[in-house]
Amino acid sequence: MSNTLKKIKDLLVEHHHAFENAIPLIASENVTSIQCKEACNSDLSHRYAEGWPGERVYAGCEWLDQIEEMAIDLAKKYFRVNFADVRPISGVVANLTAYTAYTDPGDVMCCMPIPSGGHISHGPKFGRVSKNLINGTAGAVHGLDIQYLNFNWEEMNIDVEKSAAIIREHEPKLLLFGGSVFLFPHPVKELSEVAREVGAKVMFDAAHVLGLIGSGYFQDPLREGANIMTGSTHKTFPGPQHGIVLSNTEDKEETELLKKCAFPAMLSNHHLHNVAGLAITLAEMIEFGKNYHGQVIKNAKAFAQALYERGFKVLCEHKGFTESHQVVADITNFEKTIGLGGDIEKTLEKANIIINRNLLPWDITRDHRDYMNPGGIRLGVSEVTRLGMKEKEMEAIAEIMKKVVVDLKNPKDVKADVSELRKEFQDVKYCFPAKTKAYEYISFK
Ligand SMILES: *Cc1c(COP(=O)(O)O)cnc(C)c1O
């Protein structure tokens, strides 16, 4: 084998081994079933199929067309919608598809402020997050004029009254809900009424909470007034890295426009192997999603409580901490001992606990902290739940994190506790049976 090939293989194997022995708590990540992995490694990763199934501009699509049609039907069933486009290759591409369908460059869009949890794909062309200049997708790619809604720091949610005033003042073409820090359902119902007054369409970016919504938890945006829902299919929805556009419109012209804004506006090839993986995961979630996502939410609440009892300033105790897969904590009480978000992230990484630093809504404007070393951390339990962990293990993880962050134990020593905890949790759960382990490195013959 050439040296390059060997080096890359060694790195891949090491990566897999590290994840077998880690506690993965990145809120935007998950792990796919073995059957999904197999589909994602199929020959479909070499193919093109532009257009809609049955109306392709490529030959050789007979079988992948049937798979994509199944993916569409399964998505309609799982999300209880009458239109699904499974072609967008990521959440950002799904968002751009919706922006293109409902707005023109120069139009106003109202959405969550980025430091409060809005996503970079919602942002303006030139924005500033502390010292860093950011180029948000909505502004930089589609020319939208971004006006931020008001976010209540105490409630960690969009303030209905103040945001209604902002919508009436700026008369946007599009009102966008959803974000990357997402603890509680957004006031879609209340503010959609205001959006209708000014003639705005309503969009819900469900990248993080797509699986929760599909399985019937969190909220139901398309029945609360949203015209369109976009998402990533690999966060709480435990599928391959891909995107999706969903709508309940009966209007044929609107669905035709949505299709055209995906292809040809946003896509050429659409990663057909991942469409196959998505179809498989949809079948899994129709069967096991209620149990899986129910446990995700229970685990998040248990984890938040366990951390809170161990000295972590978990946000929103007065509201039960969270209604989603996420837990957010203010870690500034550890500044003198370990440091801020970036430092804690690095220290926990040495113990094989993988977490995210995260801006708190007040970090920049009030406390002048930087994005690289913010005052918060964001934790997600989707992946550990898919490995079969329950409330008891959430308490065990909180205890291990306490050893590093509160008791200041050497993280290298704590690594052994992490491996020990992980020993019994090596399979992907909430899917059809398979023999291959969750993070097993698969070598082809
Ligand atoms: C992750 C995320 C996205 C982007 O998703 P990709 O699939 O990585 O492109 C979009 N919006 C929100 C709110 C997100 O959290």
Short mmCIF file of C-alpha atoms and ligand atoms in Angstrom, two decimals:
data_model
loop_
_atom_site.label_atom_id
_atom_site.label_comp_id
_atom_site.label_asym_id
_atom_site.label_seq_id
_atom_site.Cartn_x
_atom_site.Cartn_y
_atom_site.Cartn_z
CA MET A 1 0.00 0.00 0.00
CA SER A 2 1.34 3.45 -0.75
CA ASN A 3 2.44 5.49 2.25
CA THR A 4 -0.31 8.01 1.71
CA LEU A 5 -3.00 5.33 1.69
CA LYS A 6 -1.57 3.70 4.77
CA LYS A 7 -1.33 7.01 6.61
CA ILE A 8 -4.94 7.89 5.82
CA LYS A 9 -6.18 4.46 6.82
CA ASP A 10 -4.26 4.63 10.10
CA LEU A 11 -5.82 8.00 10.88
CA LEU A 12 -9.30 6.72 10.10
CA VAL A 13 -8.81 3.67 12.30
CA GLU A 14 -7.50 5.87 15.13
CA HIS A 15 -10.51 8.17 14.76
CA HIS A 16 -12.89 5.23 15.01
CA HIS A 17 -11.06 3.86 18.02
CA ALA A 18 -11.17 7.23 19.77
CA PHE A 19 -14.94 7.46 19.24
CA GLU A 20 -15.44 3.94 20.59
CA ASN A 21 -13.98 5.26 23.82
CA ALA A 22 -15.44 8.76 23.91
CA ILE A 23 -18.55 10.48 25.17
CA PRO A 24 -19.78 12.37 22.09
CA LEU A 25 -21.91 15.33 23.23
CA ILE A 26 -21.88 17.61 20.18
CA ALA A 27 -25.52 18.69 19.83
CA SER A 28 -25.41 18.76 16.02
CA GLU A 29 -24.05 15.22 15.66
CA ASN A 30 -25.41 11.70 15.83
CA VAL A 31 -24.51 8.22 14.63
CA THR A 32 -26.20 6.31 11.79
CA SER A 33 -27.33 2.70 11.74
CA ILE A 34 -25.19 0.07 10.06
CA GLN A 35 -27.76 -0.38 7.27
CA CYS A 36 -27.60 3.37 6.61
CA LYS A 37 -23.78 3.26 6.51
CA GLU A 38 -23.90 0.44 3.99
CA ALA A 39 -26.22 2.41 1.69
CA CYS A 40 -24.00 5.49 2.00
CA ASN A 41 -21.04 3.41 0.80
CA SER A 42 -22.87 2.02 -2.22
CA ASP A 43 -22.27 2.77 -5.91
CA LEU A 44 -24.86 5.55 -5.71
CA SER A 45 -22.03 7.77 -4.49
CA HIS A 46 -20.67 7.72 -8.06
CA ARG A 47 -23.91 8.66 -9.85
CA TYR A 48 -25.76 11.66 -11.14
CA ALA A 49 -29.54 12.01 -11.39
CA GLU A 50 -30.50 15.65 -11.93
CA GLY A 51 -34.18 16.51 -11.74
CA TRP A 52 -37.14 14.81 -10.04
CA PRO A 53 -37.50 10.99 -10.01
CA GLY A 54 -39.01 9.90 -13.32
CA GLU A 55 -38.02 13.18 -14.99
CA ARG A 56 -34.24 12.85 -14.90
CA VAL A 57 -31.77 14.26 -17.37
CA TYR A 58 -29.44 11.26 -16.88
CA ALA A 59 -29.70 7.62 -17.89
CA GLY A 60 -29.12 4.68 -15.54
CA CYS A 61 -31.51 5.95 -12.88
CA GLU A 62 -33.99 3.05 -12.79
CA TRP A 63 -33.12 1.80 -9.30
CA LEU A 64 -32.06 5.02 -7.62
CA ASP A 65 -35.30 6.65 -8.82
CA GLN A 66 -37.26 4.03 -6.91
CA ILE A 67 -35.14 4.64 -3.82
CA GLU A 68 -35.68 8.39 -4.01
CA GLU A 69 -39.43 7.92 -4.45
CA MET A 70 -39.42 5.74 -1.35
CA ALA A 71 -37.47 8.42 0.54
CA ILE A 72 -40.08 11.03 -0.46
CA ASP A 73 -43.00 8.81 0.59
CA LEU A 74 -41.36 7.87 3.89
CA ALA A 75 -40.60 11.54 4.61
CA LYS A 76 -44.23 12.50 3.91
CA LYS A 77 -45.41 9.79 6.27
CA TYR A 78 -42.93 10.47 9.10
CA PHE A 79 -43.32 14.26 9.01
CA ARG A 80 -47.09 14.15 8.21
CA VAL A 81 -46.70 16.51 5.23
CA ASN A 82 -47.81 16.49 1.61
CA PHE A 83 -44.57 17.76 0.06
CA ALA A 84 -41.02 16.59 0.71
CA ASP A 85 -37.89 17.32 -1.30
CA VAL A 86 -35.06 15.02 -0.21
CA ARG A 87 -32.48 16.47 -2.61
CA PRO A 88 -30.89 19.40 -0.74
CA ILE A 89 -27.44 18.15 0.25
CA SER A 90 -27.33 19.95 3.61
CA GLY A 91 -29.29 22.17 5.96
CA VAL A 92 -27.68 25.30 4.52
CA VAL A 93 -28.65 24.28 0.98
CA ALA A 94 -32.22 23.59 2.18
CA ASN A 95 -32.29 27.09 3.71
CA LEU A 96 -31.02 28.66 0.50
CA THR A 97 -33.71 26.78 -1.43
CA ALA A 98 -36.38 28.32 0.80
CA TYR A 99 -34.85 31.83 0.68
CA THR A 100 -34.77 31.61 -3.12
CA ALA A 101 -38.40 30.46 -3.33
CA TYR A 102 -39.85 33.10 -1.03
CA THR A 103 -37.60 36.18 -1.34
CA ASP A 104 -35.58 38.29 -3.74
CA PRO A 105 -32.23 39.91 -3.02
CA GLY A 106 -32.79 43.13 -1.07
CA ASP A 107 -35.85 41.80 0.76
CA VAL A 108 -36.00 41.87 4.54
CA MET A 109 -35.86 38.68 6.59
CA CYS A 110 -36.44 38.64 10.36
CA CYS A 111 -34.71 35.91 12.36
CA MET A 112 -32.90 35.06 15.59
CA PRO A 113 -29.75 37.01 16.47
CA ILE A 114 -26.68 34.80 15.93
CA PRO A 115 -25.19 35.30 19.45
CA SER A 116 -28.54 34.15 20.85
CA GLY A 117 -28.45 30.92 18.86
CA GLY A 118 -29.29 31.89 15.28
CA HIS A 119 -27.28 30.01 12.65
CA ILE A 120 -24.64 31.54 10.40
CA SER A 121 -26.81 30.60 7.39
CA HIS A 122 -29.40 33.12 8.69
CA GLY A 123 -26.90 35.96 8.98
CA PRO A 124 -26.24 39.21 7.11
CA LYS A 125 -23.56 39.73 4.46
CA PHE A 126 -21.39 41.68 6.86
CA GLY A 127 -22.08 41.12 10.49
CA ARG A 128 -19.90 41.32 13.50
CA VAL A 129 -19.84 38.71 16.25
CA SER A 130 -17.46 40.36 18.73
CA LYS A 131 -14.11 40.85 16.98
CA ASN A 132 -14.93 38.48 14.16
CA LEU A 133 -16.46 39.61 10.93
CA ILE A 134 -19.01 37.07 9.83
CA ASN A 135 -20.47 36.53 6.39
CA GLY A 136 -23.88 35.03 6.84
CA THR A 137 -25.35 32.95 4.03
CA ALA A 138 -28.69 34.77 3.81
CA GLY A 139 -26.96 38.10 3.24
CA ALA A 140 -23.77 37.07 1.44
CA VAL A 141 -25.34 34.55 -0.97
CA HIS A 142 -28.94 35.71 -1.38
CA GLY A 143 -28.62 39.43 -0.59
CA LEU A 144 -31.21 39.49 2.18
CA ASP A 145 -31.45 42.42 4.56
CA ILE A 146 -31.42 40.82 8.02
CA GLN A 147 -33.36 42.32 10.91
CA TYR A 148 -33.07 40.47 14.20
CA LEU A 149 -35.99 39.49 16.39
CA ASN A 150 -35.82 40.26 20.10
CA PHE A 151 -34.49 37.42 22.25
CA ASN A 152 -35.32 37.17 25.95
CA TRP A 153 -32.16 36.05 27.83
CA GLU A 154 -34.00 34.92 30.93
CA GLU A 155 -36.49 32.75 29.05
CA MET A 156 -33.99 31.71 26.34
CA ASN A 157 -36.66 32.29 23.74
CA ILE A 158 -37.92 34.83 21.22
CA ASP A 159 -39.83 37.65 22.96
CA VAL A 160 -43.28 37.68 21.36
CA GLU A 161 -44.32 41.27 22.01
CA LYS A 162 -41.02 42.95 21.17
CA SER A 163 -40.54 40.76 18.10
CA ALA A 164 -44.10 41.49 16.90
CA ALA A 165 -43.19 45.19 16.98
CA ILE A 166 -40.00 44.50 14.99
CA ILE A 167 -41.97 42.53 12.37
CA ARG A 168 -44.55 45.32 12.05
CA GLU A 169 -41.80 47.93 11.73
CA HIS A 170 -39.64 46.13 9.13
CA GLU A 171 -42.39 44.29 7.19
CA PRO A 172 -40.19 41.34 6.17
CA LYS A 173 -40.89 39.03 3.22
CA LEU A 174 -39.78 36.10 5.36
CA LEU A 175 -39.98 35.40 9.07
CA LEU A 176 -37.53 32.68 10.10
CA PHE A 177 -37.70 30.58 13.26
CA GLY A 178 -35.16 28.07 14.50
CA GLY A 179 -31.57 28.13 15.61
CA SER A 180 -28.52 26.22 16.73
CA VAL A 181 -29.10 26.88 20.41
CA PHE A 182 -32.62 25.60 20.78
CA LEU A 183 -33.91 24.74 24.23
CA PHE A 184 -37.61 25.60 23.98
CA PRO A 185 -40.21 25.65 21.18
CA HIS A 186 -40.35 28.97 19.34
CA PRO A 187 -43.57 31.08 19.33
CA VAL A 188 -44.48 30.12 15.77
CA LYS A 189 -48.23 30.36 16.32
CA GLU A 190 -48.21 33.81 17.89
CA LEU A 191 -45.78 35.43 15.47
CA SER A 192 -47.11 33.74 12.32
CA GLU A 193 -50.28 35.79 12.81
CA VAL A 194 -48.19 38.95 12.81
CA ALA A 195 -46.33 37.71 9.73
CA ARG A 196 -49.64 37.29 7.88
CA GLU A 197 -50.57 40.90 8.75
CA VAL A 198 -47.50 42.19 6.90
CA GLY A 199 -47.68 39.58 4.12
CA ALA A 200 -44.60 37.63 5.18
CA LYS A 201 -44.08 33.91 4.60
CA VAL A 202 -43.00 31.87 7.63
CA MET A 203 -40.07 29.48 7.59
CA PHE A 204 -38.89 27.12 10.31
CA ASP A 205 -35.27 25.94 10.29
CA ALA A 206 -35.52 22.58 12.04
CA ALA A 207 -31.87 21.58 11.47
CA HIS A 208 -31.39 20.70 15.14
CA VAL A 209 -34.85 19.53 16.13
CA LEU A 210 -35.97 17.73 12.95
CA GLY A 211 -36.09 14.29 14.58
CA LEU A 212 -37.89 15.56 17.67
CA ILE A 213 -40.56 17.14 15.44
CA GLY A 214 -40.86 14.10 13.17
CA SER A 215 -41.42 11.82 16.14
CA GLY A 216 -44.12 14.13 17.51
CA TYR A 217 -42.29 16.08 20.21
CA PHE A 218 -41.11 19.68 20.75
CA GLN A 219 -43.49 21.53 18.42
CA ASP A 220 -45.28 21.11 15.09
CA PRO A 221 -44.31 24.18 13.05
CA LEU A 222 -46.21 23.36 9.85
CA ARG A 223 -49.44 23.14 11.87
CA GLU A 224 -48.62 26.22 13.93
CA GLY A 225 -48.39 28.55 10.95
CA ALA A 226 -45.07 27.91 9.19
CA ASN A 227 -45.25 27.66 5.39
CA ILE A 228 -42.02 25.73 5.04
CA MET A 229 -39.70 23.66 7.19
CA THR A 230 -36.08 22.95 6.36
CA GLY A 231 -33.63 20.73 8.15
CA SER A 232 -30.41 18.78 8.37
CA THR A 233 -30.94 15.02 8.50
CA HIS A 234 -28.03 14.22 10.84
CA LYS A 235 -28.63 16.08 14.10
CA THR A 236 -31.58 14.85 16.19
CA PHE A 237 -32.69 13.02 13.07
CA PRO A 238 -30.01 10.30 13.10
CA GLY A 239 -29.41 9.94 9.36
CA PRO A 240 -26.61 10.70 6.90
CA GLN A 241 -25.30 14.24 6.38
CA HIS A 242 -27.95 15.72 4.09
CA GLY A 243 -30.81 18.23 3.98
CA ILE A 244 -34.57 18.24 3.46
CA VAL A 245 -37.38 20.68 2.54
CA LEU A 246 -40.90 20.00 3.85
CA SER A 247 -44.21 21.75 3.31
CA ASN A 248 -47.91 21.17 3.72
CA THR A 249 -49.03 23.44 0.92
CA GLU A 250 -51.75 22.22 -1.43
CA ASP A 251 -50.69 24.84 -3.97
CA LYS A 252 -49.12 23.10 -6.98
CA GLU A 253 -47.44 26.29 -8.17
CA GLU A 254 -45.74 26.67 -4.81
CA THR A 255 -44.39 23.11 -4.80
CA GLU A 256 -43.19 23.49 -8.40
CA LEU A 257 -41.37 26.66 -7.37
CA LEU A 258 -39.80 24.90 -4.37
CA LYS A 259 -38.62 22.05 -6.62
CA LYS A 260 -37.07 24.48 -9.12
CA CYS A 261 -35.34 26.42 -6.37
CA ALA A 262 -33.68 23.17 -5.24
CA PHE A 263 -32.82 22.04 -8.78
CA PRO A 264 -31.48 23.68 -10.87
CA ALA A 265 -31.04 26.74 -8.63
CA MET A 266 -29.17 25.13 -5.76
CA LEU A 267 -28.05 21.69 -6.89
CA SER A 268 -26.51 19.71 -9.64
CA ASN A 269 -25.89 16.26 -8.20
CA HIS A 270 -27.65 15.58 -4.93
CA HIS A 271 -25.55 12.88 -3.20
CA LEU A 272 -27.74 9.91 -4.06
CA HIS A 273 -25.99 7.55 -1.66
CA ASN A 274 -27.14 9.79 1.19
CA VAL A 275 -30.69 9.82 -0.21
CA ALA A 276 -30.63 6.01 0.15
CA GLY A 277 -29.27 6.33 3.70
CA LEU A 278 -31.96 8.91 4.44
CA ALA A 279 -34.71 6.53 3.22
CA ILE A 280 -33.38 3.84 5.55
CA THR A 281 -33.23 6.20 8.54
CA LEU A 282 -36.77 7.41 7.84
CA ALA A 283 -37.97 3.79 7.98
CA GLU A 284 -36.10 3.39 11.29
CA MET A 285 -37.65 6.53 12.77
CA ILE A 286 -41.18 5.59 11.66
CA GLU A 287 -40.64 2.36 13.62
CA PHE A 288 -38.48 3.48 16.56
CA GLY A 289 -38.58 7.30 16.57
CA LYS A 290 -41.23 7.72 19.27
CA ASN A 291 -39.14 5.72 21.74
CA TYR A 292 -35.84 7.19 20.64
CA HIS A 293 -36.77 10.85 20.74
CA GLY A 294 -38.84 10.42 23.88
CA GLN A 295 -35.68 9.08 25.55
CA VAL A 296 -33.56 11.89 24.05
CA ILE A 297 -35.71 14.50 25.81
CA LYS A 298 -35.79 12.55 29.09
CA ASN A 299 -32.02 12.18 28.95
CA ALA A 300 -31.47 15.89 28.29
CA LYS A 301 -33.57 16.83 31.31
CA ALA A 302 -31.83 14.24 33.52
CA PHE A 303 -28.39 15.35 32.33
CA ALA A 304 -29.21 19.02 32.99
CA GLN A 305 -30.46 18.22 36.48
CA ALA A 306 -27.39 16.07 37.28
CA LEU A 307 -24.99 18.78 36.09
CA TYR A 308 -26.91 21.44 38.01
CA GLU A 309 -26.62 19.43 41.22
CA ARG A 310 -22.86 19.19 40.67
CA GLY A 311 -22.12 22.89 40.41
CA PHE A 312 -22.76 23.64 36.72
CA LYS A 313 -24.85 26.77 36.13
CA VAL A 314 -27.24 25.13 33.66
CA LEU A 315 -29.51 27.73 32.07
CA CYS A 316 -33.27 27.90 32.66
CA GLU A 317 -33.67 25.90 35.85
CA HIS A 318 -36.98 27.75 36.34
CA LYS A 319 -38.30 26.15 33.13
CA GLY A 320 -36.99 22.62 33.69
CA PHE A 321 -33.73 23.41 31.80
CA THR A 322 -34.74 22.13 28.35
CA GLU A 323 -37.47 20.69 26.12
CA SER A 324 -35.03 19.50 23.44
CA HIS A 325 -31.87 17.40 23.11
CA GLN A 326 -29.70 20.31 24.28
CA VAL A 327 -28.38 21.53 27.58
CA VAL A 328 -26.67 24.92 27.84
CA ALA A 329 -24.56 25.97 30.81
CA ASP A 330 -22.91 29.22 31.85
CA ILE A 331 -19.40 28.14 32.86
CA THR A 332 -18.01 31.52 33.92
CA ASN A 333 -17.87 30.30 37.54
CA PHE A 334 -14.97 28.09 36.42
CA GLU A 335 -13.04 30.93 34.77
CA LYS A 336 -10.39 31.18 37.52
CA THR A 337 -9.77 27.42 37.73
CA ILE A 338 -10.09 26.02 34.21
CA GLY A 339 -11.03 28.95 32.03
CA LEU A 340 -13.91 29.75 29.69
CA GLY A 341 -15.78 27.77 27.02
CA GLY A 342 -12.82 27.19 24.71
CA ASP A 343 -10.57 26.06 27.59
CA ILE A 344 -13.19 23.72 29.04
CA GLU A 345 -13.77 22.24 25.61
CA LYS A 346 -10.03 21.46 25.27
CA THR A 347 -9.68 20.12 28.81
CA LEU A 348 -12.66 17.76 28.46
CA GLU A 349 -11.35 16.62 25.08
CA LYS A 350 -8.25 15.28 26.88
CA ALA A 351 -10.63 13.02 28.82
CA ASN A 352 -12.36 11.96 25.55
CA ILE A 353 -15.48 13.97 26.34
CA ILE A 354 -16.38 15.86 23.19
CA ILE A 355 -18.40 19.04 23.73
CA ASN A 356 -19.00 22.48 22.16
CA ARG A 357 -18.04 25.87 23.47
CA ASN A 358 -20.98 28.21 22.86
CA LEU A 359 -21.77 31.90 23.03
CA LEU A 360 -24.28 32.91 25.66
CA PRO A 361 -26.74 35.58 24.44
CA TRP A 362 -25.12 38.21 26.67
CA ASP A 363 -21.48 37.24 26.01
CA ILE A 364 -20.75 39.86 23.40
CA THR A 365 -22.88 42.89 24.11
CA ARG A 366 -22.85 42.76 27.90
CA ASP A 367 -19.72 40.87 28.95
CA HIS A 368 -17.41 41.55 25.97
CA ARG A 369 -16.35 37.95 25.63
CA ASP A 370 -15.07 36.46 22.43
CA TYR A 371 -16.55 33.76 20.23
CA MET A 372 -13.36 31.72 20.59
CA ASN A 373 -13.61 31.63 24.36
CA PRO A 374 -17.22 32.28 25.25
CA GLY A 375 -19.00 31.98 28.60
CA GLY A 376 -21.04 28.91 27.71
CA ILE A 377 -21.01 25.29 26.67
CA ARG A 378 -23.66 23.46 24.66
CA LEU A 379 -24.23 19.76 25.21
CA GLY A 380 -26.41 17.40 23.17
CA VAL A 381 -27.55 13.91 24.13
CA SER A 382 -28.79 12.61 20.74
CA GLU A 383 -25.75 10.43 20.05
CA VAL A 384 -25.28 8.92 23.51
CA THR A 385 -29.02 8.17 23.54
CA ARG A 386 -28.71 6.38 20.21
CA LEU A 387 -26.01 4.23 21.82
CA GLY A 388 -28.64 3.13 24.35
CA MET A 389 -27.80 5.37 27.31
CA LYS A 390 -30.60 6.31 29.72
CA GLU A 391 -31.05 8.61 32.73
CA LYS A 392 -28.62 6.59 34.89
CA GLU A 393 -25.81 7.08 32.38
CA MET A 394 -26.62 10.80 32.13
CA GLU A 395 -25.88 11.03 35.83
CA ALA A 396 -22.65 9.07 35.32
CA ILE A 397 -21.52 11.45 32.54
CA ALA A 398 -22.30 14.47 34.74
CA GLU A 399 -20.21 12.89 37.51
CA ILE A 400 -17.28 12.33 35.14
CA MET A 401 -17.51 15.93 33.87
CA LYS A 402 -17.53 17.13 37.47
CA LYS A 403 -14.28 15.26 38.15
CA VAL A 404 -12.58 17.25 35.39
CA VAL A 405 -14.24 20.65 35.70
CA VAL A 406 -15.10 20.97 39.41
CA ASP A 407 -12.70 18.58 41.19
CA LEU A 408 -9.87 19.45 38.78
CA LYS A 409 -8.74 15.83 38.36
CA ASN A 410 -6.21 15.21 35.63
CA PRO A 411 -8.32 14.63 32.47
CA LYS A 412 -5.89 11.94 31.30
CA ASP A 413 -6.80 9.91 34.41
CA VAL A 414 -10.51 10.45 33.88
CA LYS A 415 -10.21 8.93 30.38
CA ALA A 416 -10.35 5.45 31.94
CA ASP A 417 -13.74 6.23 33.53
CA VAL A 418 -15.02 7.29 30.12
CA SER A 419 -13.87 4.03 28.45
CA GLU A 420 -15.39 2.05 31.30
CA LEU A 421 -18.75 3.79 30.91
CA ARG A 422 -18.69 3.23 27.15
CA LYS A 423 -17.93 -0.51 27.34
CA GLU A 424 -21.57 -1.60 27.35
CA PHE A 425 -22.68 0.96 24.79
CA GLN A 426 -21.10 -0.03 21.50
CA ASP A 427 -24.18 -0.76 19.39
CA VAL A 428 -26.52 1.57 17.51
CA LYS A 429 -30.00 1.31 19.04
CA TYR A 430 -33.47 2.33 17.79
CA CYS A 431 -32.85 0.60 14.45
CA PHE A 432 -33.24 -2.83 12.89
CA PRO A 433 -30.79 -5.48 14.18
CA ALA A 434 -27.21 -5.54 12.88
CA LYS A 435 -23.98 -7.20 14.01
CA THR A 436 -21.52 -4.40 13.23
CA LYS A 437 -20.66 -2.09 16.13
CA ALA A 438 -21.47 1.61 16.08
CA TYR A 439 -17.93 2.86 15.46
CA GLU A 440 -16.38 -0.26 14.00
CA TYR A 441 -14.00 0.55 11.17
CA ILE A 442 -15.27 -1.27 8.11
CA SER A 443 -12.52 -2.56 5.83
CA PHE A 444 -13.53 -3.62 2.35
CA LYS A 445 -12.02 -6.84 1.01
C1 LIG B 1 -26.57 22.97 11.60
C2 LIG B 1 -27.51 24.03 11.19
C3 LIG B 1 -27.68 24.35 9.85
C4 LIG B 1 -26.76 23.84 8.78
O1 LIG B 1 -26.84 22.54 8.50
P1 LIG B 1 -25.81 21.79 7.54
O2 LIG B 1 -26.55 20.51 7.31
O3 LIG B 1 -24.54 21.65 8.30
O4 LIG B 1 -25.63 22.58 6.31
C5 LIG B 1 -28.66 25.24 9.50
N1 LIG B 1 -29.42 25.82 10.42
C6 LIG B 1 -29.27 25.57 11.73
C7 LIG B 1 -30.15 26.25 12.71
C8 LIG B 1 -28.29 24.67 12.17
O5 LIG B 1 -28.11 24.45 13.46
#
